[in-house]
XYZ file of C-alpha atoms in Angstrom:
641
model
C 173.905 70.155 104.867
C 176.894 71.355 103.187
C 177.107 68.600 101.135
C 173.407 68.639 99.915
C 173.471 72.535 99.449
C 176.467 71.957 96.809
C 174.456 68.663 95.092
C 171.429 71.156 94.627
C 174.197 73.585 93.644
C 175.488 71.077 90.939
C 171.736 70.278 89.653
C 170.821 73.791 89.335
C 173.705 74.756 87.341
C 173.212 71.634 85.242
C 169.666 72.834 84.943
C 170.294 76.606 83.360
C 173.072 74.679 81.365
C 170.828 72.354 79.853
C 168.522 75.352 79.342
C 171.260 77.062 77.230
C 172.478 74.299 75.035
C 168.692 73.199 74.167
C 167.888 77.117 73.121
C 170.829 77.487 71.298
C 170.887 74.193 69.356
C 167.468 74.436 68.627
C 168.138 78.221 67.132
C 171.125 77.091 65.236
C 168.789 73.839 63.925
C 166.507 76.499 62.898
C 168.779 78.660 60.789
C 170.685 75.497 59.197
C 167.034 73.367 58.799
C 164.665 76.191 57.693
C 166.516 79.386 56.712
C 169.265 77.435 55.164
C 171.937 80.065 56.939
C 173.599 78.723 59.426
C 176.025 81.202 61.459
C 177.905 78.155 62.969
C 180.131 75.681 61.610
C 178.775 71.238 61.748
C 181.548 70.724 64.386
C 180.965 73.646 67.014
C 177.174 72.239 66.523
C 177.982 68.927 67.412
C 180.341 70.047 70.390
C 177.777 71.560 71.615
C 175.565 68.567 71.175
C 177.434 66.227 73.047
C 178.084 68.570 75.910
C 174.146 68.415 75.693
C 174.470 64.442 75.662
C 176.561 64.179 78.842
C 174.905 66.619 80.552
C 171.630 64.973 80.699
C 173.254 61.088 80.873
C 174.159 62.745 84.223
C 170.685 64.106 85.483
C 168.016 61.997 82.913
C 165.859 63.774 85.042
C 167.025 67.064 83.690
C 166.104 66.188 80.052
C 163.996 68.712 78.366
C 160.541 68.013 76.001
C 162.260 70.507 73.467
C 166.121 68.948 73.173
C 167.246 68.052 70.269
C 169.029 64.540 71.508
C 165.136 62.894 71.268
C 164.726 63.777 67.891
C 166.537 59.998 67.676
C 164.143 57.304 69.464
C 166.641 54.351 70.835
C 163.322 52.008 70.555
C 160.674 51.231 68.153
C 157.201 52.009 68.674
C 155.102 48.829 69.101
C 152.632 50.263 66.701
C 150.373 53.294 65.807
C 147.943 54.289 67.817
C 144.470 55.760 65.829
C 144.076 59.706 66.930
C 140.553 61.266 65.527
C 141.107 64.949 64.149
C 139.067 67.254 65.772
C 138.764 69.063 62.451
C 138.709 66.994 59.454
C 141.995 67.310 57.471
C 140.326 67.616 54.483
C 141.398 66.144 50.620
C 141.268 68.766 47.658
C 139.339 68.691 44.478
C 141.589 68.156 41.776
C 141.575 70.132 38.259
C 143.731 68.972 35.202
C 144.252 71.648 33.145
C 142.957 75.152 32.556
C 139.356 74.430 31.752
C 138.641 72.379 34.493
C 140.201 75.414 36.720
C 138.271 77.821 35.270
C 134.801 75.448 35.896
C 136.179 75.432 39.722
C 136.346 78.815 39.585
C 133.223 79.453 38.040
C 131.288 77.042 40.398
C 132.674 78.577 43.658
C 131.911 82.035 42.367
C 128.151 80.899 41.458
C 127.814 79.105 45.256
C 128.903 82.364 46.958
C 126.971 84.744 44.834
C 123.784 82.672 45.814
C 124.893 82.583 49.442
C 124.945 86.649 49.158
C 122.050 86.893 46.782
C 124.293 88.946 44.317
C 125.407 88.848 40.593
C 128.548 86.441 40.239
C 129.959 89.224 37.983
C 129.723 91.438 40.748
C 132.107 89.348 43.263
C 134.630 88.465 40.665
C 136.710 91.881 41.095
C 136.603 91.549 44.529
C 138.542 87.962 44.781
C 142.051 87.166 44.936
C 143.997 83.716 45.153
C 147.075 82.528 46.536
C 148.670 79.828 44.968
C 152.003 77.378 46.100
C 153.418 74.314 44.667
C 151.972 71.132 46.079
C 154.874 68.786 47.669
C 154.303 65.421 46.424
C 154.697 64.373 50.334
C 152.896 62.708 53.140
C 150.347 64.803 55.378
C 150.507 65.487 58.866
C 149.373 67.399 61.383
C 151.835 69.023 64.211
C 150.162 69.819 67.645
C 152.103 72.560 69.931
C 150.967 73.123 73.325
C 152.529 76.460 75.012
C 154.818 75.997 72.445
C 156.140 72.126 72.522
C 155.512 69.766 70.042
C 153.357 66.721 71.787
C 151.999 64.699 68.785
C 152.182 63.792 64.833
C 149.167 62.492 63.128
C 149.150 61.363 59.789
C 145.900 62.520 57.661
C 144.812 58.834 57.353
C 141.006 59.179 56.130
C 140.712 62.593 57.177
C 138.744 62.061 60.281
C 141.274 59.740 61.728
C 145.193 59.498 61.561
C 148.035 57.323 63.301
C 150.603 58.799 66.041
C 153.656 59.258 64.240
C 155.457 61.279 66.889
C 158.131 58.897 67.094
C 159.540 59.250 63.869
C 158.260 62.934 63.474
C 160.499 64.220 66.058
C 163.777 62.887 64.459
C 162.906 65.214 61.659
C 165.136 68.177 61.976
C 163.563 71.041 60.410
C 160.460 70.367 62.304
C 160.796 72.219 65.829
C 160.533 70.881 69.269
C 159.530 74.074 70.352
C 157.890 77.207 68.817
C 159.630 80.768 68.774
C 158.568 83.697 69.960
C 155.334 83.988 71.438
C 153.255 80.579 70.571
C 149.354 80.148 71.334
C 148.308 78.015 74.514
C 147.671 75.191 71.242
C 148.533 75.154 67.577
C 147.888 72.382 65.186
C 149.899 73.210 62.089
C 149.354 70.906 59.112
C 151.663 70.465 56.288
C 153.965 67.710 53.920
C 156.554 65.564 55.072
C 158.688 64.744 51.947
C 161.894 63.823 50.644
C 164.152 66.181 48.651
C 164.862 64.739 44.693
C 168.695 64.971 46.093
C 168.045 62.977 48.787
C 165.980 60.571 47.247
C 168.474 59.982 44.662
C 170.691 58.457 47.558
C 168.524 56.833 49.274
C 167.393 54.695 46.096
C 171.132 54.183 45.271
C 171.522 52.875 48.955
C 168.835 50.501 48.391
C 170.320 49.035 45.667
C 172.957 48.240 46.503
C 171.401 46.574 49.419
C 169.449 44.106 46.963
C 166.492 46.176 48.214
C 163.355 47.466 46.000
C 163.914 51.024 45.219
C 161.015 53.816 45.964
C 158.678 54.769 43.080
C 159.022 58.157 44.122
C 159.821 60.649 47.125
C 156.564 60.812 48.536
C 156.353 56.652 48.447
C 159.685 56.876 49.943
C 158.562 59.508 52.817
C 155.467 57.441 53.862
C 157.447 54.120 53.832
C 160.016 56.146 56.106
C 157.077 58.028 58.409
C 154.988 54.777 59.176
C 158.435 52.849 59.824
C 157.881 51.233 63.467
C 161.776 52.090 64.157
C 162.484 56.178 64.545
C 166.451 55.728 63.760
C 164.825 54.885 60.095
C 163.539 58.349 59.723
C 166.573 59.802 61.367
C 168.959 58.796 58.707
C 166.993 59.795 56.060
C 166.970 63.333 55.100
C 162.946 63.911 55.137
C 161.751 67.909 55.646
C 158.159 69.499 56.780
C 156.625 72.363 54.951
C 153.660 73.921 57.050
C 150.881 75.054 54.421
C 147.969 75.892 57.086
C 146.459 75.167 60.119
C 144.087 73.309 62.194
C 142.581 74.328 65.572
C 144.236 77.423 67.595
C 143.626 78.511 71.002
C 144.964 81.152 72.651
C 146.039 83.457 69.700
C 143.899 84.962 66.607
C 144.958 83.497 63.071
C 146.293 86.191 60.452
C 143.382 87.300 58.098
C 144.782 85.859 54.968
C 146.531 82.494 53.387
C 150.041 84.156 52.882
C 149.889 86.058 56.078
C 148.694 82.359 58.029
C 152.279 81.228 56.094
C 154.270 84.328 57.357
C 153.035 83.569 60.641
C 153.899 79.936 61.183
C 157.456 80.815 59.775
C 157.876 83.320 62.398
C 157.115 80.615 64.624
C 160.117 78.783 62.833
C 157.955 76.774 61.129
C 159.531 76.307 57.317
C 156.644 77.420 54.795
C 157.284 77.352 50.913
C 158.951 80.215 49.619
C 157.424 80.279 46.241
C 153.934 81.659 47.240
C 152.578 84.400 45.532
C 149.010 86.462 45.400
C 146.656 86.648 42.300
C 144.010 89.398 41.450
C 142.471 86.967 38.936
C 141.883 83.410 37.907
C 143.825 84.576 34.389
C 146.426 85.160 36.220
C 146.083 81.543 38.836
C 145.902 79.659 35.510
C 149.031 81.235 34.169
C 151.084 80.425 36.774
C 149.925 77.188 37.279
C 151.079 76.475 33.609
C 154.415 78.290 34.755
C 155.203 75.558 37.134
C 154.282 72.958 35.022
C 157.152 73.592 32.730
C 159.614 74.827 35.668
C 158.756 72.054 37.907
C 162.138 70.578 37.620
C 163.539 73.738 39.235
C 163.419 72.923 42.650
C 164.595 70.572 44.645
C 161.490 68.728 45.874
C 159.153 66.697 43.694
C 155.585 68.660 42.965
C 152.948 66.856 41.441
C 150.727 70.056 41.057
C 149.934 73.449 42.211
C 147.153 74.406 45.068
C 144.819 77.483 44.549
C 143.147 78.874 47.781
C 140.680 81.816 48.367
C 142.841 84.716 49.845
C 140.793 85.433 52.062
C 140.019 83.413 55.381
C 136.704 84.736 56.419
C 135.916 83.884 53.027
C 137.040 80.429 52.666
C 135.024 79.869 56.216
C 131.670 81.341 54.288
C 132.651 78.729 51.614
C 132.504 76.252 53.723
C 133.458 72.577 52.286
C 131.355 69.990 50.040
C 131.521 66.537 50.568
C 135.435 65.685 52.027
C 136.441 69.007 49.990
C 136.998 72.198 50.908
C 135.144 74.627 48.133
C 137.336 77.450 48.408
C 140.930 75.539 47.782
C 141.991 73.081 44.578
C 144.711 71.263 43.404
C 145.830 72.227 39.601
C 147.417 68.634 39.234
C 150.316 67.988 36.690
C 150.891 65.377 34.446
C 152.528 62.152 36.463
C 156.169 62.174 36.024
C 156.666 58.185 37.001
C 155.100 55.376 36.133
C 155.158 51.571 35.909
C 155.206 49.337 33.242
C 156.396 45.955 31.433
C 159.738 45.892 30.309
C 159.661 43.815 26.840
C 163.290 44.247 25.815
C 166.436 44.880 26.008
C 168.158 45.975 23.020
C 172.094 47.949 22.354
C 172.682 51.053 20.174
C 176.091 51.892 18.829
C 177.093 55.312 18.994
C 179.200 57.543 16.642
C 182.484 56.719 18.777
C 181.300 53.215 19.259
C 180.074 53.575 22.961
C 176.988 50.130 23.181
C 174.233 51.591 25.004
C 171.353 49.159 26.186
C 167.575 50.379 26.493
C 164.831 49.573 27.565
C 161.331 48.881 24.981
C 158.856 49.443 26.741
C 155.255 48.385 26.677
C 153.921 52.055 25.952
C 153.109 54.378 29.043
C 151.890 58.122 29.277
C 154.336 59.702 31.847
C 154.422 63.257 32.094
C 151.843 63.919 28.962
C 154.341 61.736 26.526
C 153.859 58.252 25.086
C 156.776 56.404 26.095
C 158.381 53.295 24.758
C 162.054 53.158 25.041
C 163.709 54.680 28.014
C 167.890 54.885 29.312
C 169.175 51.944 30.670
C 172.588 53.286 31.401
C 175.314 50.174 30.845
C 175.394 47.000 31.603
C 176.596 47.397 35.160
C 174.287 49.287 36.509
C 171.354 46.524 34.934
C 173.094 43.966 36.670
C 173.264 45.978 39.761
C 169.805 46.870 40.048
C 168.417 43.157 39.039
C 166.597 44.867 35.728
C 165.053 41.734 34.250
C 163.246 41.291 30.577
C 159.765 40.859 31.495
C 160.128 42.496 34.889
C 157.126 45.512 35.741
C 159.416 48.486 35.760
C 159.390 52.245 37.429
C 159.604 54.469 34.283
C 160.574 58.237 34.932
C 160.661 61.049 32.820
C 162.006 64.584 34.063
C 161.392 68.044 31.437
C 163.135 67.264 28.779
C 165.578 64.318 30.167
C 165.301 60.785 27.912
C 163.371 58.470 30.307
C 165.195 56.030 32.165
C 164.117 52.908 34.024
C 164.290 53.437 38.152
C 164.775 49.893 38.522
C 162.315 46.892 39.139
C 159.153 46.077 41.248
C 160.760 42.239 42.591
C 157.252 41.999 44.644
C 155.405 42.202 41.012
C 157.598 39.263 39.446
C 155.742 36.068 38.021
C 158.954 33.886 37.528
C 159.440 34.045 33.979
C 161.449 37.343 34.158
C 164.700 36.395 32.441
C 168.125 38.280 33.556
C 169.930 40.162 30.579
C 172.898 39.738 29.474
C 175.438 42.335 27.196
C 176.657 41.208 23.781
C 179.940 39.931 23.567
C 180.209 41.621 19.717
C 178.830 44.485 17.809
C 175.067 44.066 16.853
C 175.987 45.975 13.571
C 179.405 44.580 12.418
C 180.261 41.502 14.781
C 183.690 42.893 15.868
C 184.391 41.860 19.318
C 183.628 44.570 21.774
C 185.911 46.322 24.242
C 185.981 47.631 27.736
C 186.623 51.430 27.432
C 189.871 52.586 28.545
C 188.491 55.600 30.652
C 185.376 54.188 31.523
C 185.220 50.278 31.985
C 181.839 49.751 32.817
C 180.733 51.165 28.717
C 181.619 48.554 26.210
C 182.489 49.878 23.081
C 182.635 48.541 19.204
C 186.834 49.168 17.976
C 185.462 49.019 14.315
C 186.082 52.427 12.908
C 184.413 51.168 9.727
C 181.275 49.902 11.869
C 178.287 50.755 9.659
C 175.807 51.646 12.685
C 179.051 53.819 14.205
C 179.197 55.825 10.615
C 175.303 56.335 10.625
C 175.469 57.733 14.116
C 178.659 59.984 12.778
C 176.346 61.299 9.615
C 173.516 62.593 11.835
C 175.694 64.092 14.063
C 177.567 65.640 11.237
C 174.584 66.882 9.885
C 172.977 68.152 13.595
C 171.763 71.745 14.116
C 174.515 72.516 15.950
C 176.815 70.921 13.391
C 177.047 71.429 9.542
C 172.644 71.811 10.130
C 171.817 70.305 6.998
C 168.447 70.663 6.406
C 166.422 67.990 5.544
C 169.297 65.128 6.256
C 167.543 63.325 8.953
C 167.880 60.109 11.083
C 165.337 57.986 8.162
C 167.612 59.851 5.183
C 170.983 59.093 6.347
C 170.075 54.900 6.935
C 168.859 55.352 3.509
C 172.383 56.908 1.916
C 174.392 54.870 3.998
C 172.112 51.381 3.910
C 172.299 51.928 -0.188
C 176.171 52.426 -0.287
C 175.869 56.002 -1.390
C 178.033 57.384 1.759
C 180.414 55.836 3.302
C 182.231 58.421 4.907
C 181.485 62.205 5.931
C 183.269 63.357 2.454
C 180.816 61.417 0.484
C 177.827 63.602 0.973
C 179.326 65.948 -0.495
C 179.999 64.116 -3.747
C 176.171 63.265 -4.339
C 174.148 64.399 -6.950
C 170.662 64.919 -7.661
C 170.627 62.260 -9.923
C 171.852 59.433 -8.038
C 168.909 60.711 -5.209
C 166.452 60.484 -7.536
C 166.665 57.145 -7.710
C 166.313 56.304 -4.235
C 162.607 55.543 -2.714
C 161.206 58.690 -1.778
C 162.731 61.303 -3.968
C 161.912 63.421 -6.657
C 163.290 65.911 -8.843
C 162.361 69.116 -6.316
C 163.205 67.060 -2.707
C 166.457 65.511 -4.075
C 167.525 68.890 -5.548
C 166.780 70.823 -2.199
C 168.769 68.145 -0.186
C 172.228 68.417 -2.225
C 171.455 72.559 -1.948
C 171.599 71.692 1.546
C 174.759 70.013 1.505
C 176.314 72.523 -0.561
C 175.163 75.449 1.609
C 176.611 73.751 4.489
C 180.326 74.010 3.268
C 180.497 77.745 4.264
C 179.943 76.763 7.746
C 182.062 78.264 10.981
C 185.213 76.416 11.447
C 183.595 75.476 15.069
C 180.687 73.784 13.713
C 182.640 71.838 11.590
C 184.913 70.999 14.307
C 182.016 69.907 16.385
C 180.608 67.733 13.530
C 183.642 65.251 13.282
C 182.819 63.692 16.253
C 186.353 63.905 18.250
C 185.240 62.261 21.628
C 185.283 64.790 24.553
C 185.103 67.805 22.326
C 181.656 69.579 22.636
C 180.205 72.851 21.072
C 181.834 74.825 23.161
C 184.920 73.105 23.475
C 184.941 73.082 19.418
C 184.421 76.459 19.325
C 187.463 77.587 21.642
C 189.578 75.591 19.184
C 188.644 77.142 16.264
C 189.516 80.646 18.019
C 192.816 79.041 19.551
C 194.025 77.774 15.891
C 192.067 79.368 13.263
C 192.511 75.997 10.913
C 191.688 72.640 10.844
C 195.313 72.495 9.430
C 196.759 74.329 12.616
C 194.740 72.009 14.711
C 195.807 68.932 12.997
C 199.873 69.511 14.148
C 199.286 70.763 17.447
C 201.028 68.495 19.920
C 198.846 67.594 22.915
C 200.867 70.241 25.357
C 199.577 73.025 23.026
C 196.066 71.830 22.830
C 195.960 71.546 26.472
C 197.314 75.218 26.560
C 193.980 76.253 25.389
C 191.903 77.883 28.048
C 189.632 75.325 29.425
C 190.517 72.004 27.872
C 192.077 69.671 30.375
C 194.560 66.820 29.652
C 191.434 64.750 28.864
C 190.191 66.336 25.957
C 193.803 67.214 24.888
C 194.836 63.739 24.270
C 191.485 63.011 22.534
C 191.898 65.828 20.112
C 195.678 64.862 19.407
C 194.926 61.143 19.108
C 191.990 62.055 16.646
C 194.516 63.560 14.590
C 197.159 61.186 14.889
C 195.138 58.417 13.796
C 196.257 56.789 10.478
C 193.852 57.034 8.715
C 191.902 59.485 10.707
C 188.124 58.855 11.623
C 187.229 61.450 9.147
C 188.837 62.357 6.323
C 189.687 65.766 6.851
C 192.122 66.852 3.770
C 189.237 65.249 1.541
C 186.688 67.812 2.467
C 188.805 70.575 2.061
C 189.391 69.370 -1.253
C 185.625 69.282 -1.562
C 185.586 72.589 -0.672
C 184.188 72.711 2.521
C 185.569 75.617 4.765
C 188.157 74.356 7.492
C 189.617 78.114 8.766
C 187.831 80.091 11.123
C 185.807 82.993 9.918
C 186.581 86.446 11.179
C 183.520 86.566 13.710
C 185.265 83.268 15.144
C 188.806 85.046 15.862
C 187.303 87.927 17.198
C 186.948 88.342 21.313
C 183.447 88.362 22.367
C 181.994 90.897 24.889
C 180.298 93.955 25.410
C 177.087 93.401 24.602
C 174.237 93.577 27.363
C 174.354 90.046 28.484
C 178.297 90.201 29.006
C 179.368 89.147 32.349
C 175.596 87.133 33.399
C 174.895 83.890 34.256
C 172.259 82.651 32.099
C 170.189 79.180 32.913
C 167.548 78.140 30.438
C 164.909 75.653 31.742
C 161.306 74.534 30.991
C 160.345 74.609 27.130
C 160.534 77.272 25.165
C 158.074 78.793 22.358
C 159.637 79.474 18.949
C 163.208 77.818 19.391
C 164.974 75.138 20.639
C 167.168 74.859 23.753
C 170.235 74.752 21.773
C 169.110 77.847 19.512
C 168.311 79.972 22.931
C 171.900 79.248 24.009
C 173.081 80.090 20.732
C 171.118 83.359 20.684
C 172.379 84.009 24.354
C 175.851 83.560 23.584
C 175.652 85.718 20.408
């Protein structure tokens, strides 16, 4: 008796000890997974967790519905089973742009005033909106009984889904149990999707598996979901957002869209933090724009915004129309990926000689833009991802990022895809080309008289955030160079009207403006013209630090590398960049000749001068999206100033 006294002993203590570890893993899952604050460090969490492990390889029986150890399934599912929702998961009407939102709006107002019998004009003051971004993810709908999670359904065709429970559960933001006081049965819907971060990895894991990479992260999150095998989902960082709700029992739903979203995230539930409540449809259509051009500023890929009815009564009057509900819409954004033929591969040569390979494309809209070339990289990485000529390609354009191929669709290949291969010598002046010495995988053309490498050089030169010579564009500079009229930086400032004249495309007045805009240009900062010689490594702001450290191109010119590197910020790097610039005989740029030509090369007072004081001093400032008026470089500028 003893004896079986102390075994029940030994099980009951294992019992309230398995209790403890599954309520406080679960809480600390919770703040790391949802309120991204964790108040413990990965390996007390995982000490814990493997206390957890051995406790209930000991007692199996012991193992609770709620702990975290069966977020990982040890065997695939045979397949899905088909589970009918007892309330339709509904798809939303879709509006591109702000007149079709406005003819939602204007339609739903017009149903409900004939519903009431009232003048739409009357009912407008009296409606407000909630809008959220909308996760380009995979529905679901989570049912809790008493508080436990007991099935995942996908939305499938709305009336009918597939048991993804399995896989579900390995997700670790979504909670085994509820907190706090949960009804007798909850069906929460929401997105399963894949952070940009996360997806980034997961594609570069796939590659270099010789697999097909994911179109995008919610392509990637239903190929993971519907995977047969639940260790799949559990090594791949998916997350749950809750946005609503199905069928309750036992508890009375909050009165109003944001309060429904405050409520399931005091149920630990993670809901979208970027909510927010609108007295108008002015003000709905304004902030849909807003996200538009800020869309890039999360982590998570949106493909649009959703618009609700406040109100919840209210959306229940409104009823639904066809598979829609009336009262809720998605604002949809332009697509930010897309597929299409790759036609070419072709090489650029840079001002420092750097061969870059893109992509011509056969022309795609992706996000609102006509696209037809797009970043290939280097050669490496084509070879690494199998990019073929021919090949149907994923295309992706983020704000104002150049476009760059994802990779290739294999399954869409026809056989006649042909693989590429890198030139062996410069396109422009058939010098051998060269592995560079800090980066191997970029080829580069050693010709510093390479005729593509000086017209590269010129239009950097001649940049806004260079000499900004007005006027001397990409079309204008092959021109001068392809006729033999400048063959160094130096030379532009030796033409004359009358040699321009000559050229296709001038006259009197447009030739005479240009050389005015040369000539203004040699009163320039020191740090602009610093910038616009092209010294490899040294940017803007790096240019700009040297023209305060030396105060003359001179002074620059016979610093040894220790002293560059002595400047505040500039590493050993850039150091031996600017020094070997210098050293070179003859340099890439004939300095001494356009001081001769009169072009300033000392720093003007404002340069020497310590910055500070004024009301931005001492903020962090991050420009994103597009801005009206200016360009990014010119609010950076203004910022800095």
């Amino acid at each position: 008796m003893a004896g079986a006294t102390g075994q029940h002993g030994d099980v009951a203590a294992a019992r309230a000890r398995i209790g403890d570890l599954v309520e406080t893993l679960n809480d600390h899952a919770w703040r790391y997974y949802v309120l991204d604050a964790p108040t413990i460090d990965d390996a007390t969490y995982d000490t814990l967790l493997a206390e957890l492990e051995q406790l209930e390889a000991a007692h199996p029986e012991l193992v609770r519905a709620d702990s975290p150890t069966r977020r990982v399934g040890d065997r695939p599912a045979s397949g899905f089973a088909s589970v009918p929702h007892a309330l339709p998961m509904l798809s939303l009407q879709n509006a591109r742009g702000a007149d079709e939102l406005v003819a939602w709006h204007e339609r739903l107002v017009r149903h409900l005033a004939g519903q009431r019998g009232v003048d739409p004009a009357a009912l407008e003051p009296a409606l407000e909106w909630v809008t959220e971004p909308k996760l380009d993810g995979l529905a679901v709908q989570l049912a809790y009984e008493h508080g436990n999670l007991v099935r995942a359904v996908t939305r499938g065709d709305g009336q009918v889904g597939e048991d993804v429970t399995h896989s579900v559960r390995t997700i670790r933001n979504v909670p085994l149990r509820l907190r706090g006081s949960a009804p007798a049965l909850l069906e929460v819907r929401g997105e399963i999707f894949l952070p940009r971060s996360g997806f980034a990895q997961l594609n570069e894991q796939r590659i270099e598996r010789g697999e097909d990479v994911f179109m995008n992260p919610r392509n990637a999150a239903a190929g993971t979901i519907r995977q047969l095998d639940p260790a799949v989902a559990a090594e791949r960082p998916l997350r749950f957002f809750a946005y609503g709700f199905g069928r309750i029992e036992g508890a009375d739903a909050p009165a109003t869209q944001d309060g429904v979203l405050d409520w399931l995230g005091e149920l630990g539930l993670a809901t979208s933090s970027e909510v927010a409540v609108h007295a108008s449809i002015g003000e709905v259509a304004e902030r849909c724009a807003w996200w538009e051009q800020h869309r890039e500023s999360i982590d998570v890929d949106i493909d649009g915004a959703v618009v609700k009815v406040r109100d919840l009564v209210l959306q229940s009057e409104l009823g639904s129309v066809g598979r829609a509900p009336r009262w809720a819409v998605a604002y949809k954004f332009a697509p930010m990926t897309r597929t299409t033929r790759l036609e070419a591969i072709e090489v650029k040569v840079g001002r420092t000689g750097a061969i870059t390979p893109y992509a011509v494309l056969e022309p795609v809209e992706v996000a609102g833009v006509t696209v037809r070339h797009a970043n290939l990289h280097n050669a490496q990485d084509i070879a690494r991802k199998d990019i073929r000529v021919g090949d149907t390609v994923i295309v992706q354009r983020a704000g104002e990022v150049i476009p760059q191929v994802i990779g290739p669709v294999r399954d869409a290949r026809q056989g006649s895809e042909q693989p590429w291969q890198a030139p062996q010598a410069c396109p422009a002046c058939d010098t051998p080309v060269e592995p560079d010495r800090e980066d191997t995988v970029v080829l580069r053309c050693p010709n510093a008289a390479c005729p593509a490498r000086l017209l590269r050089l010129v239009e950097h030169f001649a940049g806004r955030l260079a000499m900004d010579i007005d006027g001397l564009g990409e079309r204008i500079v092959a021109q001068l160079v392809g006729e033999g009229l400048v063959t160094s930086i130096p030379d532009l400032y030796r033409l004359t009207a009358a040699e321009l004249e000559r050229l296709e495309g001038f006259q009197e007045r447009s030739a005479a403006n240009l050389v005015a805009s040369i000539d203004a240009s040699r009163t320039r900062p020191l740090g602009r013209l610093l910038f616009g010689l092209g010294i490899r490594h040294v940017g803007d702001r790096i240019a700009q630090d040297l023209a305060t450290a030396f105060g003359s191109l001179e002074a620059l010119a016979a610093a040894s590398r220790e002293e560059v590197e002595a400047v505040e910020g500039i590493g050993p790097v850039i150091a031996e960049s600017v020094a070997a610039w210098f050293a070179a005989d003859p340099p890439p740029v004939a300095w001494r000749e356009l001081h001769e030509l009169g072009v300033n090369t000392v720093a003007l007072p404002e340069e020497l001068s310590a910055p500070g004081g004024g009301p931005l001093d001492g903020e962090v400032v991050v420009i994103t999206g597009t801005l009206e008026g200016m360009s990014r470089s010119e609010a950076k500028a203004a910022a800095e100033a």
